[in-house]
CSV table of C-alpha atoms in Angstrom, one decimal:
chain,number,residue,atom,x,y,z
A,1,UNK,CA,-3.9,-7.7,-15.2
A,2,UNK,CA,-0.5,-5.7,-14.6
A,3,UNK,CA,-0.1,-7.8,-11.0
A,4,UNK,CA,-1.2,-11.5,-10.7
A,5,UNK,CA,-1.8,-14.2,-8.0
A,6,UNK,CA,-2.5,-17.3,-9.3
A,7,UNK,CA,-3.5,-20.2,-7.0
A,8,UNK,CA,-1.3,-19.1,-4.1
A,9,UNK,CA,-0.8,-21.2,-0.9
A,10,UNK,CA,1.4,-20.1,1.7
A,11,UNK,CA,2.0,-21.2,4.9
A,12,UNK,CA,4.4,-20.4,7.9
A,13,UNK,CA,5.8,-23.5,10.1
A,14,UNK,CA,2.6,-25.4,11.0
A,15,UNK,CA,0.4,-22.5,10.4
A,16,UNK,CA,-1.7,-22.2,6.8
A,17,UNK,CA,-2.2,-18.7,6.4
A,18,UNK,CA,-3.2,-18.8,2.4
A,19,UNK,CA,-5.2,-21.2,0.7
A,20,UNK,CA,-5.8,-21.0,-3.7
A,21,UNK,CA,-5.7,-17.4,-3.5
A,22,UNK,CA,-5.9,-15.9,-6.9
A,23,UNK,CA,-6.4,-12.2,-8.0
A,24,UNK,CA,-5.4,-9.6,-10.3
A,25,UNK,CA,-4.6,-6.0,-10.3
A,26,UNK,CA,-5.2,-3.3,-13.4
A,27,UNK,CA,-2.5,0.2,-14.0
A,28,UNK,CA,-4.2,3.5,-13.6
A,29,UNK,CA,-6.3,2.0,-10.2
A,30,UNK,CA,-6.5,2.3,-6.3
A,31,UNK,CA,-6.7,-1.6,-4.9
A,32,UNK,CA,-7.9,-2.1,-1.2
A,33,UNK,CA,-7.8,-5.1,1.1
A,34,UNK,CA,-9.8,-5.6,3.6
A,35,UNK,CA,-10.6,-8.2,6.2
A,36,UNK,CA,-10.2,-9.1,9.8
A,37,UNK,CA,-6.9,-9.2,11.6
A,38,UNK,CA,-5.2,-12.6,10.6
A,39,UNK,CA,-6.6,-12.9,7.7
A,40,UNK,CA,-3.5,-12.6,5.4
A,41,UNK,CA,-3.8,-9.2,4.4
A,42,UNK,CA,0.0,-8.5,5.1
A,43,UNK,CA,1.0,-12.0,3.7
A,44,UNK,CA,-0.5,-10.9,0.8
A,45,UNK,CA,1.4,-7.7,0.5
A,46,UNK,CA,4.8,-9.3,1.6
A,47,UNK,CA,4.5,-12.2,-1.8
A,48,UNK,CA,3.8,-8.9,-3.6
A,49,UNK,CA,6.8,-7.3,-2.9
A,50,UNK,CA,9.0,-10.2,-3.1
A,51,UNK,CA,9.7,-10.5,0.6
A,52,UNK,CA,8.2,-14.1,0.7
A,53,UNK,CA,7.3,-16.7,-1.8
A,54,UNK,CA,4.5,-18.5,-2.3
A,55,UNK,CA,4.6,-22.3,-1.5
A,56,UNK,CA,2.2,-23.1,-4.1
A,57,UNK,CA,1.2,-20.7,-7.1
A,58,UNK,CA,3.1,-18.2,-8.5
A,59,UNK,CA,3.1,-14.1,-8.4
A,60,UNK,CA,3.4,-12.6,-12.6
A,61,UNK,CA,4.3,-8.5,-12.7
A,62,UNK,CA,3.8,-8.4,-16.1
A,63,UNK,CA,3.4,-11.8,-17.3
A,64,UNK,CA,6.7,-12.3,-15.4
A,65,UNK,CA,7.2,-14.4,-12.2
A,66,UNK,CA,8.4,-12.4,-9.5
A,67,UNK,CA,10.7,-15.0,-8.4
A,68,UNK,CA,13.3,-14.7,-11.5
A,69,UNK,CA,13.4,-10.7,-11.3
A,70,UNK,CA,16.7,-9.3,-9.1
A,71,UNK,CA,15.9,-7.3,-5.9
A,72,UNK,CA,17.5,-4.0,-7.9
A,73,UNK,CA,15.0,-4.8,-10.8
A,74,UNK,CA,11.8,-5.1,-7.8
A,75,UNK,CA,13.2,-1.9,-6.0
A,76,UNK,CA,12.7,-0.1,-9.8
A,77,UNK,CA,9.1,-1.4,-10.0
A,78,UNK,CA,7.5,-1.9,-6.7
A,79,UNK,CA,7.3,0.4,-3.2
A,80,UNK,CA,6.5,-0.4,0.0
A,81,UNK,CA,5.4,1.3,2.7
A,82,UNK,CA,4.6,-0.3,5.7
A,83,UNK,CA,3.3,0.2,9.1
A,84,UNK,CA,6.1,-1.6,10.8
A,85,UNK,CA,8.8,-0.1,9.2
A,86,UNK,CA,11.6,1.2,11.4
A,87,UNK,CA,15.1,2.6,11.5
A,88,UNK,CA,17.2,2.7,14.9
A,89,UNK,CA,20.4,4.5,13.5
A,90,UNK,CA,19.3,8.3,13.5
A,91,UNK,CA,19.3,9.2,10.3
A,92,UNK,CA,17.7,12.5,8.9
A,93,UNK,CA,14.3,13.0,7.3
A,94,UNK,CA,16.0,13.6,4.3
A,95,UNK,CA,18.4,11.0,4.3
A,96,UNK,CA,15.6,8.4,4.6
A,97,UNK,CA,14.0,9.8,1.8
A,98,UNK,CA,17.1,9.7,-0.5
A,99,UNK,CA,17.0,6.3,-0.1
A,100,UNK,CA,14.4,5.9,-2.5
A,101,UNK,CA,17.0,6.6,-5.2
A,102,UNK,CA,19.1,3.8,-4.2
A,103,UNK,CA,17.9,1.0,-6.8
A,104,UNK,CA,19.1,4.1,-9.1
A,105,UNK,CA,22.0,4.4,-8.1
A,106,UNK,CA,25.5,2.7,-8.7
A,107,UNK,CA,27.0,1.2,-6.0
A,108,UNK,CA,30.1,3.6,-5.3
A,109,UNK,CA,28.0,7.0,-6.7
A,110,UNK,CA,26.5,9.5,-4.6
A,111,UNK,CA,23.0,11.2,-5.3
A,112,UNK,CA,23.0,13.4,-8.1
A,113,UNK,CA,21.2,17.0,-8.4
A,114,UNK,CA,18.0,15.3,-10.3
A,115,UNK,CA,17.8,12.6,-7.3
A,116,UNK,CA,18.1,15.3,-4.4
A,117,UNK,CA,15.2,17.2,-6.6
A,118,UNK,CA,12.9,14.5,-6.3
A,119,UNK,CA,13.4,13.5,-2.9
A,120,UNK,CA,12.9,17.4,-1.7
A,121,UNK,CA,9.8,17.5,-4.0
A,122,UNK,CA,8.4,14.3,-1.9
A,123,UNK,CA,9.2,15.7,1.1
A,124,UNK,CA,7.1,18.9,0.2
A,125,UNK,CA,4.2,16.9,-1.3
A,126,UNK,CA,4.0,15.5,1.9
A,127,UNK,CA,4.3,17.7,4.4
A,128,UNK,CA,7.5,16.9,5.8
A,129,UNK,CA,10.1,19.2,3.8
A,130,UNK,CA,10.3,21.3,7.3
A,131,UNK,CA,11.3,18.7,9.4
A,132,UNK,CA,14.3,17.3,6.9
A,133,UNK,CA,17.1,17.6,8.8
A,134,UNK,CA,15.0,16.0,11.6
A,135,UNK,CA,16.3,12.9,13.4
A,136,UNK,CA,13.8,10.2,11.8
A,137,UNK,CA,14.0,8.2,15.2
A,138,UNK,CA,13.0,11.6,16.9
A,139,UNK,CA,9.6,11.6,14.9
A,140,UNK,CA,5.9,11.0,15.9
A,141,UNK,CA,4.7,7.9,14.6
A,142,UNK,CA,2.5,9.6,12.0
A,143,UNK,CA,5.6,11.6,10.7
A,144,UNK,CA,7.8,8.9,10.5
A,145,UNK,CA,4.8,7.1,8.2
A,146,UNK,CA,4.5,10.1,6.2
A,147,UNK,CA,8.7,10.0,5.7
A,148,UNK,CA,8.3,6.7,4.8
A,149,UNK,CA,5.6,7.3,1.7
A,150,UNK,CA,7.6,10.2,0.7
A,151,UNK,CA,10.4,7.6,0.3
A,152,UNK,CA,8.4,5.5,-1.3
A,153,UNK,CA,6.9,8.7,-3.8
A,154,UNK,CA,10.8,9.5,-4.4
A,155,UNK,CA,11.5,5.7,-5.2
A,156,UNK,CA,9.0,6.5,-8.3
A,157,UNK,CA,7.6,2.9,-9.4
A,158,UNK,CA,4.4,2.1,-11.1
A,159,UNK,CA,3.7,0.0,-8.4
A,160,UNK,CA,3.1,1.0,-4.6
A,161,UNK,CA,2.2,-1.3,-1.7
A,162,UNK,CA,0.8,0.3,1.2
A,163,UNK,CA,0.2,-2.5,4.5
A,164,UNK,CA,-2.3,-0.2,7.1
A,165,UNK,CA,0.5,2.9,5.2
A,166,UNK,CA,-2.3,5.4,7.6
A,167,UNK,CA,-2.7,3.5,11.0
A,168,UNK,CA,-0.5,6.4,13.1
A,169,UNK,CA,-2.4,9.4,10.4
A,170,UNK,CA,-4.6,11.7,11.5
A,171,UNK,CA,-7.6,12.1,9.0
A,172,UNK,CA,-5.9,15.1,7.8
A,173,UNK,CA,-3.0,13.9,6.7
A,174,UNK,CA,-4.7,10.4,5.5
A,175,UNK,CA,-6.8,12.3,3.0
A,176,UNK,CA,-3.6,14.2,1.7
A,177,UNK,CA,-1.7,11.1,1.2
A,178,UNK,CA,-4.9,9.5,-0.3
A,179,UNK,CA,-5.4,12.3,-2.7
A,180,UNK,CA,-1.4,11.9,-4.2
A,181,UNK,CA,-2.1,8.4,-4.3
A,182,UNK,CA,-5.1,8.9,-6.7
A,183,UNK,CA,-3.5,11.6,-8.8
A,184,UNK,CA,-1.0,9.1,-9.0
A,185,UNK,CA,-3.0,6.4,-10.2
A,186,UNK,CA,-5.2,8.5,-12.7
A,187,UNK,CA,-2.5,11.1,-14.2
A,188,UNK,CA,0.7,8.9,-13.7
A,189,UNK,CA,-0.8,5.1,-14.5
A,190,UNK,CA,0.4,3.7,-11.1
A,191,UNK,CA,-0.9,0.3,-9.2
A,192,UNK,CA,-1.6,1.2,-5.6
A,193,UNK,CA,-2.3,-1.8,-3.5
A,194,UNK,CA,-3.3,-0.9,-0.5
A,195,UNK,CA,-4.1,-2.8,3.4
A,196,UNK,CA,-6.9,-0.5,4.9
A,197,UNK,CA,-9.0,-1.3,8.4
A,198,UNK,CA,-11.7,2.0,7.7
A,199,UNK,CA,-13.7,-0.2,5.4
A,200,UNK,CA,-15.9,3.2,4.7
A,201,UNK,CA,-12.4,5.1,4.1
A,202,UNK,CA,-11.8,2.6,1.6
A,203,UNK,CA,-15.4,2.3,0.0
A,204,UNK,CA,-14.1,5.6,-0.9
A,205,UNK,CA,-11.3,5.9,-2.6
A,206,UNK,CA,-10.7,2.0,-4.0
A,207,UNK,CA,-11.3,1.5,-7.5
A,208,UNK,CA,-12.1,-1.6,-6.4
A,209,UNK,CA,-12.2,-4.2,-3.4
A,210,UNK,CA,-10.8,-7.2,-2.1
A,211,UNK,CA,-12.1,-9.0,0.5
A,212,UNK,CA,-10.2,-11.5,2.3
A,213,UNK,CA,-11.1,-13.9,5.6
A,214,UNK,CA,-9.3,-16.7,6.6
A,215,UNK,CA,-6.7,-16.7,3.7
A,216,UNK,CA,-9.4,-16.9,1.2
A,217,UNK,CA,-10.5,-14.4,-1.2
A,218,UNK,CA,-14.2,-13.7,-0.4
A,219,UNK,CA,-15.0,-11.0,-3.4
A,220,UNK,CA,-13.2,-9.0,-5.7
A,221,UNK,CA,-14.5,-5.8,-8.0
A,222,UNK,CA,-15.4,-2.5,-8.1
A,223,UNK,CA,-17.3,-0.9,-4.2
A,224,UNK,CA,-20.7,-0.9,-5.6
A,225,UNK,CA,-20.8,-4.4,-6.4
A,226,UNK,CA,-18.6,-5.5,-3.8
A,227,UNK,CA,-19.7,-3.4,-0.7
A,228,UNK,CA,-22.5,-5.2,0.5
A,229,UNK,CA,-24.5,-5.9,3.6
A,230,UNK,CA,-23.8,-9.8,3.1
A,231,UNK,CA,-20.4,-9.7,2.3
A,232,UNK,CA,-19.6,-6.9,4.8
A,233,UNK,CA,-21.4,-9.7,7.7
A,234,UNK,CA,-19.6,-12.6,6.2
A,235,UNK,CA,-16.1,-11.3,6.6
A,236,UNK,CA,-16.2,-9.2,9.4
A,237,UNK,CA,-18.8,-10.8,11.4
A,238,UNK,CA,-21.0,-7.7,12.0
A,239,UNK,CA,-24.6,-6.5,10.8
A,240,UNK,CA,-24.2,-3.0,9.2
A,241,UNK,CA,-26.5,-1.1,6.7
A,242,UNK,CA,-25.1,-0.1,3.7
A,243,UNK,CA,-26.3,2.9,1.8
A,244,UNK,CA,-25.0,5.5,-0.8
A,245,UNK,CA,-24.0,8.6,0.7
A,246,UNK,CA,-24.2,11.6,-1.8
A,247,UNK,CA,-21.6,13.7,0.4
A,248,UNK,CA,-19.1,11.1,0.4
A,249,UNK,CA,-20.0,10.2,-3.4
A,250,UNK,CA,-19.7,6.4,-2.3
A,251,UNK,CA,-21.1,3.3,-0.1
A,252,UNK,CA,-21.0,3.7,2.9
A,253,UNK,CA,-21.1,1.1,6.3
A,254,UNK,CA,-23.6,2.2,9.2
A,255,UNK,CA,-23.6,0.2,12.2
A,256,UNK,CA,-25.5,0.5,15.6
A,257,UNK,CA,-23.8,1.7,18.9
């Protein structure tokens, strides 16, 4: 496994929120979470990032703890995008996207030709390259989400994190983004790790599942093993029907009105 939970336990003051999680995730794959609000989905994301530690257990990129690697050395390896991110000062489209490049960047250098390339070429996989010299706090909030996955696409690490990346998307621009992200995955070798709510959007596109409730991990695997009537009940409290559907090429949740 490329990223590794072992026997996690976290907690905020007085509140458990993870309890013995432990999982694994492979290079070259799409990785979903799923489970009910609260269940510690974006805890989850946050120890994978390096924004929290665990109080118990450890997080391994690469055999290595996460805890001994320097923030520069996480910026060059792992990218976030998430739902809440925002920025007050009024930057431009483009300058927010530039910012990618800053773990690759000395300290007292300014971007050079090959970093502007990349960030213009994220901007135009995405959709955004005609609003660049938009204020970023004058964007919708499903522009400003797809500004910040272009920035994430121009940081260029093998891993990227996406917590509910799609919640201000239309279904457009959701299938776009979903489509680089498993171009990146097949032809580039990249870990995306993503925090989804459409549980049929991600029986989908996931390589594979995890399901989470309560701050325990319920299942774990590939959709067809994993997307099941039972577990689907379990952790969402809800009866569906679960069938393959040929259009979609993948399970699929049906639930009455």
């Amino acid at each position: 496994m490329a990223l590794k939970m072992d026997n996690i336990n976290f907690s905020y003051p007085g509140q458990p929120v993870l309890h013995q999680v432990s999982c694994g995730f492979n290079t070259g794959q799409i990785h979903v979470i799923l489970g009910p609000n609260g269940s510690g989905k974006t805890t989850l994301i946050d120890l994978m990032a390096g924004l929290s530690s665990p109080g118990q257990g450890q997080v391994r990129l690469n055999h290595t703890p996460l805890s001994t690697l320097s923030r520069t050395h996480l910026a060059r390896k792992i990218a976030l995008v998430s739902q809440n991110y925002n920025i007050r000062f009024p930057f431009s489209v483009k300058d927010v996207v530039l910012m990618g490049r800053h773990p690759y960047i000395d300290r007292f250098s300014s971007p050079s030709a090959r970093d502007r390339a990349m960030a213009e070429d994220a901007m135009a996989s995405t959709g955004i390259f005609h609003i660049k010299h938009k204020k970023v706090t004058e964007l919708s909030g499903g522009e400003k989400q797809r500004c910040v996955f272009a920035r994430a696409l121009c940081q260029d690490t093998p891993y990227i994190l996406l917590d509910e990346a799609f919640s201000s998307m239309d279904i457009h621009h959701t299938m776009h983004l979903l489509r680089i992200l498993k171009q990146s995955a097949t032809h580039q070798d990249k870990t995306v790790i993503a925090v989804l709510h459409d549980i049929n959007l991600a029986a989908t596109w996931a390589d594979t599942l995890l399901l989470i409730k309560s701050g325990r991990v319920i299942d774990q695997g590939p959709p067809e093993s994993v997307f099941t009537e039972e577990n689907i009940k379990q952790v969402f409290n809800v009866t569906p029907r679960v069938a393959f559907n040929e259009f979609s090429n993948s399970f699929q949740a049906f639930f009455k009105a």
